Coordinates of N, CA and C in Angstrom, one line a residue:
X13 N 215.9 132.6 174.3 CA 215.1 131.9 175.3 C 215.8 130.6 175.7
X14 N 216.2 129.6 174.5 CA 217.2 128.4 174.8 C 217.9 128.9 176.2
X15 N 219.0 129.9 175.8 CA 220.5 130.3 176.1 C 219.4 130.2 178.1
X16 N 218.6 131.2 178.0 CA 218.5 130.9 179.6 C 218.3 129.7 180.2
X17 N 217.6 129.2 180.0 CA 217.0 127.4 180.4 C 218.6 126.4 180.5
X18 N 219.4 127.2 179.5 CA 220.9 126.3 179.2 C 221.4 126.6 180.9
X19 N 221.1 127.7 181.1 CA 222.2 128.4 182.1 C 221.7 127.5 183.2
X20 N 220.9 127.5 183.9 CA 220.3 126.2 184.8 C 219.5 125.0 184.4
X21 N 220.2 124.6 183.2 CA 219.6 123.2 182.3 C 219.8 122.4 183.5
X22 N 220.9 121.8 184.1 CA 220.8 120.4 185.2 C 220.1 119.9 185.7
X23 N 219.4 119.3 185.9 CA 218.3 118.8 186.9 C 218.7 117.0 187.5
X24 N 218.7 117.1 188.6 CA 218.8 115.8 189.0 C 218.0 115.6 189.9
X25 N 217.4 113.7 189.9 CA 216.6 113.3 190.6 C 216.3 112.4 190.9
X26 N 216.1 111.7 191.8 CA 215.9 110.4 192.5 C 214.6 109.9 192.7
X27 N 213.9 109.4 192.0 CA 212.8 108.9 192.2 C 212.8 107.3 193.4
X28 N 212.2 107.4 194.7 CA 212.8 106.9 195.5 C 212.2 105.7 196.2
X29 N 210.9 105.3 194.9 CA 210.6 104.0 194.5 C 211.3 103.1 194.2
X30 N 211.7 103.7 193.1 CA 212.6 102.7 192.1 C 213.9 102.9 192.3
X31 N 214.2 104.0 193.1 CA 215.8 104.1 193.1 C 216.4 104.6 191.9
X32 N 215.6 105.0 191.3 CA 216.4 105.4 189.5 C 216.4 106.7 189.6
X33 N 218.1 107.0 189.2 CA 218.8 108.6 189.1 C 218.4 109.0 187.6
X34 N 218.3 110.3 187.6 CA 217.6 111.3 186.5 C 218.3 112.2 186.8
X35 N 219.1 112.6 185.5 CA 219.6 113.8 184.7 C 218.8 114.1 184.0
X36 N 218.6 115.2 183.7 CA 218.5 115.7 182.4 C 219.0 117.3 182.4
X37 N 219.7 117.5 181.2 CA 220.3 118.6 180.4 C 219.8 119.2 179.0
X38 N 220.2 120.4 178.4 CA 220.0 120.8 177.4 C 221.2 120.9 177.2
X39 N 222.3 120.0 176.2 CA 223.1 120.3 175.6 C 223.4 120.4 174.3
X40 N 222.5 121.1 173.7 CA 222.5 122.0 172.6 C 221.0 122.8 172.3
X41 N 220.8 123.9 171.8 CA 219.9 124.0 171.2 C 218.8 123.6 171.0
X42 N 218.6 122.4 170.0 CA 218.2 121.4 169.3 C 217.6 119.8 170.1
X43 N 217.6 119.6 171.4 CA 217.8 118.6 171.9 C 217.8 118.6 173.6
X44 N 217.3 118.0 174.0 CA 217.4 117.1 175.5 C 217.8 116.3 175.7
X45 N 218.7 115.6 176.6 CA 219.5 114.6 176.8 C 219.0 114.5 178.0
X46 N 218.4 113.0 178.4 CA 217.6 113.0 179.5 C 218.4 111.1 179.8
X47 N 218.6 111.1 181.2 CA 220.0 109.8 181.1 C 218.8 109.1 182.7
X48 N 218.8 108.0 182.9 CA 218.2 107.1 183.8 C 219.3 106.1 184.3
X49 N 219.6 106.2 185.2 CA 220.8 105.5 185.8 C 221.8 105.5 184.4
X50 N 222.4 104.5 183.7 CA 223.4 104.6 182.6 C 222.9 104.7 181.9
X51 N 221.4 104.6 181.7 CA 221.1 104.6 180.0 C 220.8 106.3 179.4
X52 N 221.6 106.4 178.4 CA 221.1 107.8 177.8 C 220.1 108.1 176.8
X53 N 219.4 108.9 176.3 CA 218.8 109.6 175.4 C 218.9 110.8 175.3
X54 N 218.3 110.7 173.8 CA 218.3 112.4 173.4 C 216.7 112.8 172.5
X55 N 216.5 113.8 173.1 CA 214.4 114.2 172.6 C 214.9 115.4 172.0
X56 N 214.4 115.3 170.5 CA 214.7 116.5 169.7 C 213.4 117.0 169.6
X57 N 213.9 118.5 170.6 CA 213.1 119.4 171.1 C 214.0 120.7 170.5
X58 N 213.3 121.7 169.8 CA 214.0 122.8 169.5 C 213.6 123.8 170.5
X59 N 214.7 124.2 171.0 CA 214.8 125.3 172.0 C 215.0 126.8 171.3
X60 N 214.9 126.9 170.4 CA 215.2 128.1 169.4 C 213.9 128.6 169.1
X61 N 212.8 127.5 168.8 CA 211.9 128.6 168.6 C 211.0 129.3 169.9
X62 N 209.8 129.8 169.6 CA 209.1 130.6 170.4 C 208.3 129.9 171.2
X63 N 208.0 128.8 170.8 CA 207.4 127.7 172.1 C 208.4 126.2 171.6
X64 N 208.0 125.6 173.3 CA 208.3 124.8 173.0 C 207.4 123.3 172.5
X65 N 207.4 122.4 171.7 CA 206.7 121.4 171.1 C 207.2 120.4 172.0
X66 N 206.8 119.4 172.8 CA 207.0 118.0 173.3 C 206.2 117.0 173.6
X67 N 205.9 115.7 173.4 CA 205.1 114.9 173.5 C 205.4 113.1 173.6
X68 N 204.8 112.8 174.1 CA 205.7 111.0 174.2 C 206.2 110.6 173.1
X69 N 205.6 111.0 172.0 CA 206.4 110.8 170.4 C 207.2 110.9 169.9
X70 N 207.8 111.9 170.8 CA 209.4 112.0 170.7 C 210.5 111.3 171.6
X71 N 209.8 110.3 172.5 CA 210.6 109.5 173.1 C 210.8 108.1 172.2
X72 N 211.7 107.7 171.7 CA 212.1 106.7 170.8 C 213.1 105.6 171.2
X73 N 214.4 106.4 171.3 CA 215.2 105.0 172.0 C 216.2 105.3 172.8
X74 N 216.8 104.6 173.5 CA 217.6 104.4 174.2 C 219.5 104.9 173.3
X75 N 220.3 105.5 173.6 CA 221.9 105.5 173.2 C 222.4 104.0 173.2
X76 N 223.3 104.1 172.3 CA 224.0 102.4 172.8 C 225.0 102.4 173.9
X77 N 224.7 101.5 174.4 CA 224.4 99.8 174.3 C 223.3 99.8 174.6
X78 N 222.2 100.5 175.1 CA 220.9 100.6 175.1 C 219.9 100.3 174.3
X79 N 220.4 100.5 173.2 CA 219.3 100.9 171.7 C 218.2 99.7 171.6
X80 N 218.6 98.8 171.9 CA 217.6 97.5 171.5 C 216.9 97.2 172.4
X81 N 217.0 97.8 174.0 CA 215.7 97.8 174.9 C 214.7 98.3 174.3
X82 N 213.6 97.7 174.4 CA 211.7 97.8 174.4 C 211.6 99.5 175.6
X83 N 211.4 100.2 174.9 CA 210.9 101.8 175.7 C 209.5 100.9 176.1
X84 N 208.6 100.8 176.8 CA 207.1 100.6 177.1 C 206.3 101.6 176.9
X85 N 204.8 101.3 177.0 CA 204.3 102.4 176.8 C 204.4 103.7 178.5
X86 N 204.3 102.4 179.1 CA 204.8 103.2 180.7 C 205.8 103.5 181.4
X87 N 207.2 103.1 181.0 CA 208.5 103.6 180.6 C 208.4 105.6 180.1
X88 N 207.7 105.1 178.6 CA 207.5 106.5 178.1 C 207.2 107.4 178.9
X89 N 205.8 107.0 179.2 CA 205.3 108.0 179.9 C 205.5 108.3 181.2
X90 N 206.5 107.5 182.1 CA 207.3 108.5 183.5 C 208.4 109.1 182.7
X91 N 209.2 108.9 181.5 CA 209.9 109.7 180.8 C 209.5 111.5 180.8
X92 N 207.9 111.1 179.9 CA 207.1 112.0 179.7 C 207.4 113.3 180.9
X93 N 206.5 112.2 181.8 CA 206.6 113.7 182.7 C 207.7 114.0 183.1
X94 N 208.5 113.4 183.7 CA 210.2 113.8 184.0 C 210.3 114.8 183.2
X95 N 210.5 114.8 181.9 CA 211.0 115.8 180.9 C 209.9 117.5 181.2
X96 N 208.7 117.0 181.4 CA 207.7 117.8 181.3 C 207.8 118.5 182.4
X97 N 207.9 118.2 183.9 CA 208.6 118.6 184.6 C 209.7 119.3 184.7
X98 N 210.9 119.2 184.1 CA 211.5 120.3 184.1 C 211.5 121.2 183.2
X99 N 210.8 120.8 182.2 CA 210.7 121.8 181.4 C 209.5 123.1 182.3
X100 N 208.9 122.7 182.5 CA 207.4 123.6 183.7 C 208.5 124.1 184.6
X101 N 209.3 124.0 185.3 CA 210.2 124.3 186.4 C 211.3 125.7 185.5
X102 N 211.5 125.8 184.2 CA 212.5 126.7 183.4 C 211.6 127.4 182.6
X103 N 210.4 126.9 182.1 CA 209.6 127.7 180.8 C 208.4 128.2 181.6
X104 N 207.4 129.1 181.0 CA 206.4 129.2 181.4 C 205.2 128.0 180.4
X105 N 204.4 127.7 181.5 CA 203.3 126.4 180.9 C 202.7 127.1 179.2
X106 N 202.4 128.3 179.1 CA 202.1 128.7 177.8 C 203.4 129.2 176.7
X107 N 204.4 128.6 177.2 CA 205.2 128.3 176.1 C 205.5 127.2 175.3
X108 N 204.5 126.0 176.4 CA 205.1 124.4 175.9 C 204.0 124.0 175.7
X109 N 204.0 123.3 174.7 CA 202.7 122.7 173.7 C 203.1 121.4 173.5
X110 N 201.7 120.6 173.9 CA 201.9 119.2 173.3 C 201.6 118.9 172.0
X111 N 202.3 117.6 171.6 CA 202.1 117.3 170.2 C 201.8 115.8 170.4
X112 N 200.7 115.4 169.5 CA 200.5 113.8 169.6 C 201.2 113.1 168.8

């Protein structure tokens, strides 16, 4: 299941409010790597098993030199859906389960 979603993982986007560029990729298995202009992260999401599990609770921090920005609670949650969003665009909705 991963291996497909890997083949067209890319997603880019311009949210054209804020002007802020959005990657996000699956580069590994195990993980999303989801980047906002230069800042990176990674949401450990297993793409191996049979559904997928995601929820804002897996958004935590920022990569360095990032790491010590404040994520918000509203930060998170345009994170949230961005990720959720492409994930709905590659999986079907009853593969992906939220977790609180």
């Amino acid at each position: 299941m991963w291996y497909d979603a890997v083949k067209k993982s890319f997603f880019k986007m311009i949210n054209r409010g804020t002007r802020k560029r959005i990657n996000i990729d699956i580069p590994h298995f195990y993980c999303l790597e989801y980047i906002e202009n230069e800042k990176r992260m990674y949401v450990d999401i297993d793409f191996r098993e049979p559904k997928i599990y995601i929820g804002k609770s897996l958004i935590k921090k920022w990569e360095p030199p990032y790491e010590s920005e404040e994520i918000t609670e509203e930060m998170r949650e345009e994170i949230y859906k961005n990720i959720k969003k492409y994930l709905l665009d590659r999986f079907s909705s009853q593969d992906i389960l939220e977790i609180y």
